[in-house]
Amino acid sequence: MSDLSYQNKNAFDVLSEAELNEVSEYCEGYKKFLDNGKTERMCVEYAVSLAEKEGFKPFEDGKKYKAGDKVYLSQKKHAAIFAVIGTESPEKGFNITAAHVDAPRLDLKPSPLYEDNGMAFFKTHYYGGIRKYQWVTRPLALCGVVCKKDGTSVKVNIGSDPGDPVFMITDLLPHLAKDQAQKPLATAFTGEGLNVLLGSKPDNNEEKDKIREYVLKALNQKYGIAEKDLFTAEITVVPADNARDVGFDRSLIAAYGHDDRVCAYPCFTALLKTKAPKKTCVCVFADKEEIGSVGVTGLRSDFMNNFLLALCDGYNSRIAFANSAAISSDVAAAFDPNYPEVFEKHNAACINCGPAICKYTGHGGKSGASDACPEFISKLLAIFDEANVLYQFTELGKVDQGGGGTVSQFIADRNIEVLDIGVAMLSMHAPCEVAAKTDIYMLDRLCKAFYEKY
Ligand code: MN
Ligand code: MN
C-alpha cells in the first residue's frame, strides 16, 4: 500500500501490551457504571457520586467561578452537566461533550397492575426504538422511583441483584404459534402484549383479586406504597442481567444500555482527569434522546444553554458560543457479518477500529442531519493524531436503508460547532448490546485530548 492510500487501523495492531491492560482495567469501571446505571436517573446519581469524590460541587447560578473549579448541575435528576472551569475567558469558547443516558426500555403505565387467570401483571408502554420480540422470555428488573405527596420518595430496584427475583414477559410456544409465525416481525409482537408477569400467589385474606392484592401488599411491605402511588411513580422495566465480558479473549462487553452510556462514560471519565484546562470543559448527560430530545430534561430544553450563559456572566455569550466546540457522542452501527446486506462496506464502522466519526447524521437525503464543517473536523483530527487516538469515519448503514439522529442538531442550533463521534456497536437497541473494550477506552483518550487541546 502506498503512502497515498489509507486503511483503518485495528487497536490490537496499535496498542501495546501495557495499554491493553489499561483497556481491561478501564472497562471494569465502565461495567460498574452500567450495572449502577440502568436508568438515566441511576446514571446521573452514580456519576454525581463519582464527581463529588473528585471535588465537584453543585453549580450555583450567579456565583463567580475561577479556573480549576469543578461543578455539576443535575437537571431534574434525569440529565446532568459536569464542568471544569478553564483558565481562559469564556469568550474563547467552551469545549463540550454530550452523550445521552436514557436507553430504550419498557415504562409502567400509570395504572399498571391487573390480575388475569391466576397471575398478576404490570401493563407497560415501551420507550424508544425497541424491537418488541427481543423483550419476551428474558429476565427483567424493575428500576425507578415513587414520589409521594408528602414530598418523600422511595427508590425501586429489584431484579438486578443475584439474590432478587426477576420478572418476565411470556411468549407463545412454537406448537401453537402457527398464525403468529406467519406475521411480519413488526406486527407479530404488540405493545399491548408486553405485560410483565409479577406472581401467582393469592392473598387469601382478601375476597377477590387475591393475586393482585398479594402484589400490592408486597409492594407496600417493601416500599411503603399503595396502588395510587403508582400514578406518580416512574418505574421502568429493564433487563435484569448485569454487564458481562464476551469472548474467550474477553475483548467485548455485552450489556443493557450501552447506547449511549458507552459514550457518556468516556466523556465523563476524561473530564474527571482534566485538571486546569485552558477552555472551560463541559460534559453533558442528556435525557430523552431516544424519543427526540424532547421535554425539560432533553437537549431541546434550555438547561444546557442556561448553564453556559451563566458561566458567561459579564462576558459576551454570543462570542463564547460562536467559539465553542462540541462532540456529540453517540453510538454508531458496527459492521455485522451476520447482516452484511444493510451495510455499505466502504463506509461501515468496524469494532476495535476506534471511535467512529459521522460527519453527518440523518436519513434519506440527509434529512434531519447535523453536517459538520470540514475546517472543524480537520482541526479536531490534528489534535486526535497528536494524542495517538485511533478513529474511523462512517455513516449509518446503506443510503435509504434507514438512518438516525443524535443530539448534535440541538447543539448546532445554539451556534456551537459540533461533530458526531461515538463507539461502534453490535445489536444496537437490543436489551443486550455488544461493544468492544478498545473502542470505549479510545473514546476516553479522544475526549481527554479534545478537552485539553482544542
Ligand atoms: Mn444513542
Ligand atoms: Mn439509540
CSV table of C-alpha atoms and ligand atoms in Angstrom, one decimal:
chain,number,residue,atom,x,y,z
A,1,MET,CA,0.0,0.0,0.0
A,2,SER,CA,1.4,3.4,-1.0
A,3,ASP,CA,1.6,6.4,1.4
A,4,LEU,CA,-1.3,7.9,-0.5
A,5,SER,CA,-3.6,5.1,0.4
A,6,TYR,CA,-5.4,4.9,3.7
A,7,GLN,CA,-6.7,2.0,5.7
A,8,ASN,CA,-8.3,1.9,9.2
A,9,LYS,CA,-6.1,0.5,11.9
A,10,ASN,CA,-7.2,-2.1,14.4
A,11,ALA,CA,-6.5,-1.3,18.0
A,12,PHE,CA,-4.8,-4.7,18.5
A,13,ASP,CA,-2.2,-3.8,15.9
A,14,VAL,CA,-1.5,-0.5,17.6
A,15,LEU,CA,-1.9,-0.7,21.3
A,16,SER,CA,1.0,-2.0,23.5
A,17,GLU,CA,0.6,-4.9,26.0
A,18,ALA,CA,0.6,-2.3,28.8
A,19,GLU,CA,-2.1,-0.2,27.0
A,20,LEU,CA,-4.2,-3.3,26.5
A,21,ASN,CA,-4.0,-4.0,30.3
A,22,GLU,CA,-5.2,-0.4,30.8
A,23,VAL,CA,-8.1,-1.2,28.4
A,24,SER,CA,-9.3,-4.1,30.6
A,25,GLU,CA,-8.9,-2.1,33.8
A,26,TYR,CA,-10.7,0.9,32.4
A,27,CYS,CA,-13.6,-1.3,31.3
A,28,GLU,CA,-14.1,-2.7,34.8
A,29,GLY,CA,-15.1,0.8,35.9
A,30,TYR,CA,-17.4,1.1,32.9
A,31,LYS,CA,-19.2,-2.2,33.7
A,32,LYS,CA,-19.8,-0.9,37.2
A,33,PHE,CA,-21.2,2.3,35.7
A,34,LEU,CA,-23.6,0.2,33.6
A,35,ASP,CA,-24.7,-2.0,36.5
A,36,ASN,CA,-25.3,1.0,38.7
A,37,GLY,CA,-27.0,3.0,35.9
A,38,LYS,CA,-29.8,1.1,34.3
A,39,THR,CA,-31.9,4.2,34.1
A,40,GLU,CA,-30.9,7.8,33.3
A,41,ARG,CA,-31.7,8.7,37.0
A,42,MET,CA,-29.4,6.0,38.2
A,43,CYS,CA,-26.6,7.1,35.8
A,44,VAL,CA,-26.9,10.7,36.9
A,45,GLU,CA,-26.9,9.7,40.6
A,46,TYR,CA,-23.9,7.4,40.2
A,47,ALA,CA,-21.9,9.9,38.1
A,48,VAL,CA,-22.6,12.7,40.6
A,49,SER,CA,-21.3,10.4,43.4
A,50,LEU,CA,-18.1,9.8,41.4
A,51,ALA,CA,-17.7,13.5,40.6
A,52,GLU,CA,-18.3,14.6,44.2
A,53,LYS,CA,-15.4,12.3,45.2
A,54,GLU,CA,-13.2,14.3,42.7
A,55,GLY,CA,-14.3,17.6,44.3
A,56,PHE,CA,-17.2,18.6,42.0
A,57,LYS,CA,-19.7,20.9,43.8
A,58,PRO,CA,-23.3,21.6,42.9
A,59,PHE,CA,-23.5,24.5,40.4
A,60,GLU,CA,-24.8,27.8,41.8
A,61,ASP,CA,-26.2,30.2,39.2
A,62,GLY,CA,-24.8,33.7,39.9
A,63,LYS,CA,-21.7,32.5,41.7
A,64,LYS,CA,-18.3,33.6,40.3
A,65,TYR,CA,-16.1,30.7,39.4
A,66,LYS,CA,-12.4,30.6,39.0
A,67,ALA,CA,-10.0,28.4,36.9
A,68,GLY,CA,-9.9,24.8,38.1
A,69,ASP,CA,-13.3,24.9,39.9
A,70,LYS,CA,-15.4,21.8,39.3
A,71,VAL,CA,-19.2,22.0,39.2
A,72,TYR,CA,-22.1,19.9,38.3
A,73,LEU,CA,-25.8,20.6,37.6
A,74,SER,CA,-28.5,17.9,38.0
A,75,GLN,CA,-31.4,18.6,35.6
A,76,LYS,CA,-34.4,17.2,37.5
A,77,LYS,CA,-32.2,14.2,38.3
A,78,HIS,CA,-32.6,12.8,34.7
A,79,ALA,CA,-29.8,14.8,33.0
A,80,ALA,CA,-26.7,16.4,34.2
A,81,ILE,CA,-23.9,18.8,33.3
A,82,PHE,CA,-20.3,18.5,34.7
A,83,ALA,CA,-17.8,21.2,34.1
A,84,VAL,CA,-14.2,22.2,34.9
A,85,ILE,CA,-13.6,25.9,34.7
A,86,GLY,CA,-10.8,26.9,32.3
A,87,THR,CA,-8.0,29.4,32.7
A,88,GLU,CA,-9.1,31.4,29.7
A,89,SER,CA,-12.1,33.8,29.3
A,90,PRO,CA,-15.4,32.2,28.4
A,91,GLU,CA,-15.3,34.2,25.2
A,92,LYS,CA,-12.6,31.8,23.9
A,93,GLY,CA,-15.4,29.2,23.8
A,94,PHE,CA,-16.4,26.0,25.7
A,95,ASN,CA,-15.2,22.5,24.9
A,96,ILE,CA,-18.4,20.4,25.2
A,97,THR,CA,-19.1,16.7,25.0
A,98,ALA,CA,-22.7,15.5,25.1
A,99,ALA,CA,-24.0,11.9,25.3
A,100,HIS,CA,-27.4,10.6,26.4
A,101,VAL,CA,-28.0,8.4,29.4
A,102,ASP,CA,-31.6,7.3,28.6
A,103,ALA,CA,-32.0,3.9,26.8
A,104,PRO,CA,-34.8,2.0,25.2
A,105,ARG,CA,-37.0,0.2,27.8
A,106,LEU,CA,-40.5,-0.5,29.0
A,107,ASP,CA,-42.2,2.0,31.3
A,108,LEU,CA,-45.0,1.1,33.5
A,109,LYS,CA,-48.4,2.5,32.5
A,110,PRO,CA,-49.9,4.9,35.1
A,111,SER,CA,-52.4,2.2,36.2
A,112,PRO,CA,-50.3,-0.9,35.5
A,113,LEU,CA,-51.5,-3.6,37.9
A,114,TYR,CA,-54.0,-6.3,36.9
A,115,GLU,CA,-54.9,-9.9,37.5
A,116,ASP,CA,-55.8,-12.5,34.9
A,117,ASN,CA,-56.2,-16.3,35.2
A,118,GLY,CA,-54.3,-16.7,38.4
A,119,MET,CA,-51.5,-14.4,37.6
A,120,ALA,CA,-50.7,-10.7,38.2
A,121,PHE,CA,-49.2,-8.4,35.6
A,122,PHE,CA,-47.9,-4.9,35.0
A,123,LYS,CA,-49.1,-3.2,31.8
A,124,THR,CA,-46.2,-1.4,30.1
A,125,HIS,CA,-45.7,1.3,27.5
A,126,TYR,CA,-42.4,1.0,25.6
A,127,TYR,CA,-39.9,3.9,25.5
A,128,GLY,CA,-37.6,4.4,22.5
A,129,GLY,CA,-37.0,2.3,19.5
A,130,ILE,CA,-37.3,-1.3,20.7
A,131,ARG,CA,-37.8,-4.5,18.7
A,132,LYS,CA,-40.6,-5.9,20.7
A,133,TYR,CA,-39.8,-9.6,20.1
A,134,GLN,CA,-36.4,-9.1,22.0
A,135,TRP,CA,-38.1,-8.4,25.3
A,136,VAL,CA,-40.1,-11.6,25.8
A,137,THR,CA,-38.7,-14.6,27.8
A,138,ARG,CA,-35.9,-12.6,29.3
A,139,PRO,CA,-35.2,-11.9,33.0
A,140,LEU,CA,-36.3,-8.4,33.8
A,141,ALA,CA,-35.8,-5.9,36.6
A,142,LEU,CA,-37.9,-3.0,37.9
A,143,CYS,CA,-36.0,0.2,38.5
A,144,GLY,CA,-37.3,3.6,39.4
A,145,VAL,CA,-38.7,5.9,41.9
A,146,VAL,CA,-42.1,6.5,43.6
A,147,CYS,CA,-42.7,10.1,44.6
A,148,LYS,CA,-45.3,10.6,47.4
A,149,LYS,CA,-47.5,13.6,48.1
A,150,ASP,CA,-45.7,14.3,51.4
A,151,GLY,CA,-42.5,15.1,49.3
A,152,THR,CA,-40.7,11.9,50.2
A,153,SER,CA,-39.7,9.4,47.5
A,154,VAL,CA,-38.8,5.7,47.5
A,155,LYS,CA,-36.3,4.1,45.2
A,156,VAL,CA,-37.4,0.8,43.5
A,157,ASN,CA,-34.7,-1.5,42.3
A,158,ILE,CA,-35.5,-5.2,42.2
A,159,GLY,CA,-34.2,-7.9,39.9
A,160,SER,CA,-30.6,-6.9,39.2
A,161,ASP,CA,-29.1,-8.3,42.4
A,162,PRO,CA,-28.3,-12.0,42.1
A,163,GLY,CA,-30.5,-12.8,45.1
A,164,ASP,CA,-33.5,-10.9,43.8
A,165,PRO,CA,-36.5,-12.4,42.0
A,166,VAL,CA,-36.8,-11.4,38.3
A,167,PHE,CA,-39.9,-10.6,36.2
A,168,MET,CA,-40.8,-12.0,32.8
A,169,ILE,CA,-42.8,-11.4,29.7
A,170,THR,CA,-44.1,-14.7,28.3
A,171,ASP,CA,-44.1,-15.8,24.7
A,172,LEU,CA,-46.1,-18.3,22.7
A,173,LEU,CA,-45.0,-21.9,22.4
A,174,PRO,CA,-43.9,-22.9,18.9
A,175,HIS,CA,-46.5,-25.6,18.9
A,176,LEU,CA,-49.3,-23.0,18.9
A,177,ALA,CA,-47.5,-20.3,17.0
A,178,LYS,CA,-48.6,-21.2,13.5
A,179,ASP,CA,-50.5,-18.0,12.9
A,180,GLN,CA,-48.1,-15.8,14.7
A,181,ALA,CA,-45.2,-17.2,12.7
A,182,GLN,CA,-46.8,-16.0,9.5
A,183,LYS,CA,-46.9,-12.4,10.7
A,184,PRO,CA,-44.2,-9.8,9.8
A,185,LEU,CA,-41.7,-9.2,12.6
A,186,ALA,CA,-43.1,-5.6,13.2
A,187,THR,CA,-46.6,-6.8,13.9
A,188,ALA,CA,-46.1,-10.3,15.4
A,189,PHE,CA,-45.5,-8.7,18.8
A,190,THR,CA,-47.6,-5.9,20.1
A,191,GLY,CA,-47.1,-3.1,22.5
A,192,GLU,CA,-50.2,-4.1,24.5
A,193,GLY,CA,-48.8,-7.7,24.6
A,194,LEU,CA,-45.7,-6.6,26.6
A,195,ASN,CA,-47.2,-7.4,30.0
A,196,VAL,CA,-44.8,-8.3,32.8
A,197,LEU,CA,-45.6,-11.3,35.0
A,198,LEU,CA,-45.4,-10.4,38.7
A,199,GLY,CA,-46.6,-13.5,40.5
A,200,SER,CA,-49.2,-16.1,41.1
A,201,LYS,CA,-49.7,-16.5,44.8
A,202,PRO,CA,-53.1,-15.4,46.3
A,203,ASP,CA,-53.6,-13.3,49.4
A,204,ASN,CA,-56.3,-15.5,51.0
A,205,ASN,CA,-57.2,-12.7,53.5
A,206,GLU,CA,-58.9,-11.0,50.6
A,207,GLU,CA,-62.3,-11.8,49.0
A,208,LYS,CA,-61.4,-11.1,45.4
A,209,ASP,CA,-58.4,-10.2,43.1
A,210,LYS,CA,-56.3,-12.2,45.6
A,211,ILE,CA,-53.2,-12.3,43.5
A,212,ARG,CA,-53.3,-8.6,42.7
A,213,GLU,CA,-53.8,-7.9,46.4
A,214,TYR,CA,-50.7,-10.1,47.1
A,215,VAL,CA,-48.6,-7.9,44.8
A,216,LEU,CA,-50.0,-4.7,46.4
A,217,LYS,CA,-49.1,-6.0,49.9
A,218,ALA,CA,-45.6,-7.0,48.8
A,219,LEU,CA,-45.1,-3.5,47.3
A,220,ASN,CA,-46.4,-2.0,50.5
A,221,GLN,CA,-44.1,-4.1,52.7
A,222,LYS,CA,-41.0,-3.4,50.6
A,223,TYR,CA,-41.6,0.2,49.6
A,224,GLY,CA,-44.4,1.5,51.8
A,225,ILE,CA,-46.6,2.4,48.8
A,226,ALA,CA,-50.2,1.9,47.8
A,227,GLU,CA,-51.7,1.5,44.3
A,228,LYS,CA,-52.5,5.2,43.9
A,229,ASP,CA,-48.8,6.0,44.4
A,230,LEU,CA,-48.1,4.3,41.1
A,231,PHE,CA,-49.7,7.2,39.3
A,232,THR,CA,-46.8,9.4,40.3
A,233,ALA,CA,-44.2,6.7,40.0
A,234,GLU,CA,-41.5,6.5,37.4
A,235,ILE,CA,-40.8,2.7,37.2
A,236,THR,CA,-39.2,1.2,34.3
A,237,VAL,CA,-38.7,-2.4,33.2
A,238,VAL,CA,-35.1,-3.1,32.2
A,239,PRO,CA,-33.1,-6.3,31.6
A,240,ALA,CA,-32.1,-7.9,34.9
A,241,ASP,CA,-28.7,-9.1,33.6
A,242,ASN,CA,-25.6,-7.1,34.5
A,243,ALA,CA,-22.7,-6.4,32.1
A,244,ARG,CA,-20.6,-9.4,31.1
A,245,ASP,CA,-17.4,-9.9,29.2
A,246,VAL,CA,-17.9,-11.6,25.8
A,247,GLY,CA,-15.5,-14.0,24.1
A,248,PHE,CA,-12.5,-16.3,25.0
A,249,ASP,CA,-10.4,-13.1,24.9
A,250,ARG,CA,-12.9,-11.0,27.0
A,251,SER,CA,-12.4,-8.3,24.3
A,252,LEU,CA,-16.1,-7.3,24.2
A,253,ILE,CA,-18.8,-6.3,26.7
A,254,ALA,CA,-22.5,-7.4,26.5
A,255,ALA,CA,-24.8,-5.2,28.4
A,256,TYR,CA,-28.1,-3.4,28.5
A,257,GLY,CA,-27.9,0.3,27.8
A,258,HIS,CA,-24.5,0.7,26.0
A,259,ASP,CA,-26.4,3.2,23.8
A,260,ASP,CA,-25.4,5.7,25.0
A,261,ARG,CA,-23.7,5.1,28.3
A,262,VAL,CA,-20.8,3.7,26.3
A,263,CYS,CA,-20.1,7.2,25.2
A,264,ALA,CA,-21.3,9.0,28.3
A,265,TYR,CA,-18.8,7.2,30.5
A,266,PRO,CA,-15.7,8.1,28.5
A,267,CYS,CA,-16.9,11.7,28.1
A,268,PHE,CA,-17.2,11.8,31.8
A,269,THR,CA,-14.0,10.0,32.9
A,270,ALA,CA,-12.0,12.1,30.6
A,271,LEU,CA,-13.4,15.2,32.2
A,272,LEU,CA,-12.5,13.9,35.7
A,273,LYS,CA,-8.9,13.6,34.5
A,274,THR,CA,-8.8,17.1,33.0
A,275,LYS,CA,-7.1,19.4,35.5
A,276,ALA,CA,-6.9,23.2,35.0
A,277,PRO,CA,-7.8,23.2,31.2
A,278,LYS,CA,-7.5,26.4,29.1
A,279,LYS,CA,-11.0,26.3,27.9
A,280,THR,CA,-13.9,25.6,30.3
A,281,CYS,CA,-14.7,21.9,29.6
A,282,VAL,CA,-18.3,20.7,29.8
A,283,CYS,CA,-19.7,17.1,29.8
A,284,VAL,CA,-23.4,16.8,29.3
A,285,PHE,CA,-25.5,13.8,30.2
A,286,ALA,CA,-28.7,14.2,28.2
A,287,ASP,CA,-32.1,12.5,28.7
A,288,LYS,CA,-34.9,11.7,26.3
A,289,GLU,CA,-32.6,11.4,23.2
A,290,GLU,CA,-34.3,8.1,22.4
A,291,ILE,CA,-37.7,9.9,21.9
A,292,GLY,CA,-36.4,13.1,20.2
A,293,SER,CA,-34.6,15.0,23.0
A,294,VAL,CA,-37.9,16.5,24.0
A,295,GLY,CA,-39.1,17.6,27.4
A,296,VAL,CA,-37.5,19.5,30.2
A,297,THR,CA,-34.6,17.1,30.5
A,298,GLY,CA,-33.9,16.6,26.8
A,299,LEU,CA,-31.4,18.7,24.9
A,300,ARG,CA,-34.0,20.7,23.2
A,301,SER,CA,-34.7,22.3,26.6
A,302,ASP,CA,-32.7,25.4,27.6
A,303,PHE,CA,-30.9,23.8,30.5
A,304,MET,CA,-27.6,23.5,28.8
A,305,ASN,CA,-27.9,26.9,27.2
A,306,ASN,CA,-28.7,28.5,30.5
A,307,PHE,CA,-25.8,26.8,32.2
A,308,LEU,CA,-23.4,28.1,29.6
A,309,LEU,CA,-25.0,31.6,29.7
A,310,ALA,CA,-24.5,31.6,33.5
A,311,LEU,CA,-20.8,30.8,33.0
A,312,CYS,CA,-20.6,33.7,30.5
A,313,ASP,CA,-21.7,36.2,33.2
A,314,GLY,CA,-20.0,39.5,32.4
A,315,TYR,CA,-18.7,38.3,29.1
A,316,ASN,CA,-20.2,38.3,25.6
A,317,SER,CA,-22.1,35.0,25.3
A,318,ARG,CA,-22.6,35.3,21.6
A,319,ILE,CA,-18.8,35.3,21.1
A,320,ALA,CA,-18.4,32.5,23.6
A,321,PHE,CA,-21.0,30.3,21.8
A,322,ALA,CA,-19.5,31.1,18.4
A,323,ASN,CA,-16.1,30.0,19.6
A,324,SER,CA,-17.3,26.8,21.3
A,325,ALA,CA,-16.8,23.3,20.0
A,326,ALA,CA,-18.8,20.2,20.8
A,327,ILE,CA,-18.5,16.5,20.3
A,328,SER,CA,-21.9,14.8,20.2
A,329,SER,CA,-21.0,11.4,21.4
A,330,ASP,CA,-23.5,8.7,20.4
A,331,VAL,CA,-23.1,5.1,19.2
A,332,ALA,CA,-22.6,4.1,15.6
A,333,ALA,CA,-23.6,0.8,14.0
A,334,ALA,CA,-20.7,-1.6,13.7
A,335,PHE,CA,-20.5,-3.8,10.6
A,336,ASP,CA,-22.2,-7.1,11.5
A,337,PRO,CA,-21.1,-10.1,9.3
A,338,ASN,CA,-24.5,-11.7,10.0
A,339,TYR,CA,-26.2,-8.8,8.2
A,340,PRO,CA,-23.9,-7.5,5.5
A,341,GLU,CA,-26.8,-6.5,3.3
A,342,VAL,CA,-27.7,-3.4,5.3
A,343,PHE,CA,-24.1,-2.0,5.4
A,344,GLU,CA,-22.1,-0.3,2.7
A,345,LYS,CA,-18.8,-1.9,3.4
A,346,HIS,CA,-16.6,1.1,2.3
A,347,ASN,CA,-18.3,3.3,4.9
A,348,ALA,CA,-19.2,0.9,7.7
A,349,ALA,CA,-17.6,1.2,11.1
A,350,CYS,CA,-15.7,-1.8,12.4
A,351,ILE,CA,-15.3,-2.8,16.0
A,352,ASN,CA,-11.8,-2.3,17.5
A,353,CYS,CA,-11.0,0.4,14.9
A,354,GLY,CA,-11.6,3.3,17.3
A,355,PRO,CA,-14.4,5.8,17.9
A,356,ALA,CA,-16.5,6.3,14.7
A,357,ILE,CA,-16.8,9.8,13.3
A,358,CYS,CA,-20.0,10.7,11.5
A,359,LYS,CA,-19.6,13.9,9.5
A,360,TYR,CA,-23.4,13.9,9.2
A,361,THR,CA,-26.4,12.0,10.6
A,362,GLY,CA,-30.0,11.9,9.3
A,363,HIS,CA,-31.9,9.8,6.8
A,364,GLY,CA,-32.9,9.8,3.2
A,365,GLY,CA,-31.3,12.9,1.5
A,366,LYS,CA,-29.5,13.6,4.9
A,367,SER,CA,-32.8,14.9,6.2
A,368,GLY,CA,-32.6,15.9,9.8
A,369,ALA,CA,-28.8,15.8,9.7
A,370,SER,CA,-26.2,17.8,11.5
A,371,ASP,CA,-23.4,18.1,9.0
A,372,ALA,CA,-20.1,19.2,10.4
A,373,CYS,CA,-17.8,21.7,8.6
A,374,PRO,CA,-14.6,20.3,7.2
A,375,GLU,CA,-12.5,23.1,8.8
A,376,PHE,CA,-13.8,22.0,12.2
A,377,ILE,CA,-13.2,18.3,11.5
A,378,SER,CA,-9.6,18.7,10.3
A,379,LYS,CA,-8.8,20.8,13.4
A,380,LEU,CA,-10.1,18.0,15.6
A,381,LEU,CA,-8.2,15.3,13.7
A,382,ALA,CA,-4.9,17.2,14.1
A,383,ILE,CA,-5.5,17.0,17.9
A,384,PHE,CA,-6.5,13.3,17.8
A,385,ASP,CA,-3.5,12.4,15.7
A,386,GLU,CA,-1.2,14.2,18.1
A,387,ALA,CA,-2.7,12.2,21.0
A,388,ASN,CA,-2.4,8.9,19.2
A,389,VAL,CA,-6.2,8.4,19.1
A,390,LEU,CA,-7.4,5.7,16.8
A,391,TYR,CA,-10.6,6.8,14.9
A,392,GLN,CA,-12.6,5.9,11.8
A,393,PHE,CA,-15.1,7.5,9.6
A,394,THR,CA,-18.6,6.1,9.0
A,395,GLU,CA,-22.2,6.6,8.2
A,396,LEU,CA,-25.2,4.7,9.4
A,397,GLY,CA,-25.8,1.9,7.0
A,398,LYS,CA,-26.7,2.0,3.4
A,399,VAL,CA,-28.4,5.0,1.9
A,400,ASP,CA,-32.2,4.8,2.2
A,401,GLN,CA,-31.9,1.7,4.5
A,402,GLY,CA,-32.9,3.8,7.5
A,403,GLY,CA,-30.9,6.4,9.4
A,404,GLY,CA,-31.0,8.2,12.7
A,405,GLY,CA,-30.2,11.4,14.5
A,406,THR,CA,-28.4,12.4,17.7
A,407,VAL,CA,-28.3,15.4,20.0
A,408,SER,CA,-25.8,17.2,17.6
A,409,GLN,CA,-28.5,19.2,15.8
A,410,PHE,CA,-29.8,20.7,19.1
A,411,ILE,CA,-26.2,21.8,20.0
A,412,ALA,CA,-25.7,23.2,16.5
A,413,ASP,CA,-29.0,25.2,17.0
A,414,ARG,CA,-27.1,27.2,19.6
A,415,ASN,CA,-24.4,28.2,17.1
A,416,ILE,CA,-22.0,25.7,18.5
A,417,GLU,CA,-19.9,23.7,16.0
A,418,VAL,CA,-20.4,20.0,16.6
A,419,LEU,CA,-19.2,16.7,15.3
A,420,ASP,CA,-20.7,13.2,15.9
A,421,ILE,CA,-18.2,10.7,17.3
A,422,GLY,CA,-19.1,7.5,19.2
A,423,VAL,CA,-18.4,3.9,19.9
A,424,ALA,CA,-19.4,1.4,17.1
A,425,MET,CA,-21.7,-1.4,18.4
A,426,LEU,CA,-23.4,-4.6,17.6
A,427,SER,CA,-27.1,-5.3,18.3
A,428,MET,CA,-27.8,-1.6,18.9
A,429,HIS,CA,-31.1,-1.0,20.9
A,430,ALA,CA,-31.4,-4.7,21.8
A,431,PRO,CA,-31.8,-5.5,25.5
A,432,CYS,CA,-28.3,-6.7,25.4
A,433,GLU,CA,-25.9,-4.8,23.1
A,434,VAL,CA,-22.3,-5.5,22.4
A,435,ALA,CA,-19.3,-3.1,22.3
A,436,ALA,CA,-15.5,-3.6,22.0
A,437,LYS,CA,-13.4,-2.6,25.0
A,438,THR,CA,-10.6,-1.0,23.0
A,439,ASP,CA,-13.2,1.4,21.4
A,440,ILE,CA,-14.5,2.5,24.8
A,441,TYR,CA,-11.0,3.1,26.1
A,442,MET,CA,-10.1,5.0,23.0
A,443,LEU,CA,-13.1,7.4,23.3
A,444,ASP,CA,-11.8,8.4,26.7
A,445,ARG,CA,-8.4,9.2,25.2
A,446,LEU,CA,-10.1,11.2,22.4
A,447,CYS,CA,-12.3,13.2,24.8
A,448,LYS,CA,-9.3,14.0,27.0
A,449,ALA,CA,-7.3,15.3,24.0
A,450,PHE,CA,-10.4,17.4,23.0
A,451,TYR,CA,-10.9,18.9,26.4
A,452,GLU,CA,-7.2,19.8,26.9
A,453,LYS,CA,-6.1,20.7,23.4
A,454,TYR,CA,-8.9,22.1,21.3
B,1,MN,MN,-27.9,6.8,21.1
B,2,MN,MN,-30.4,5.0,20.5
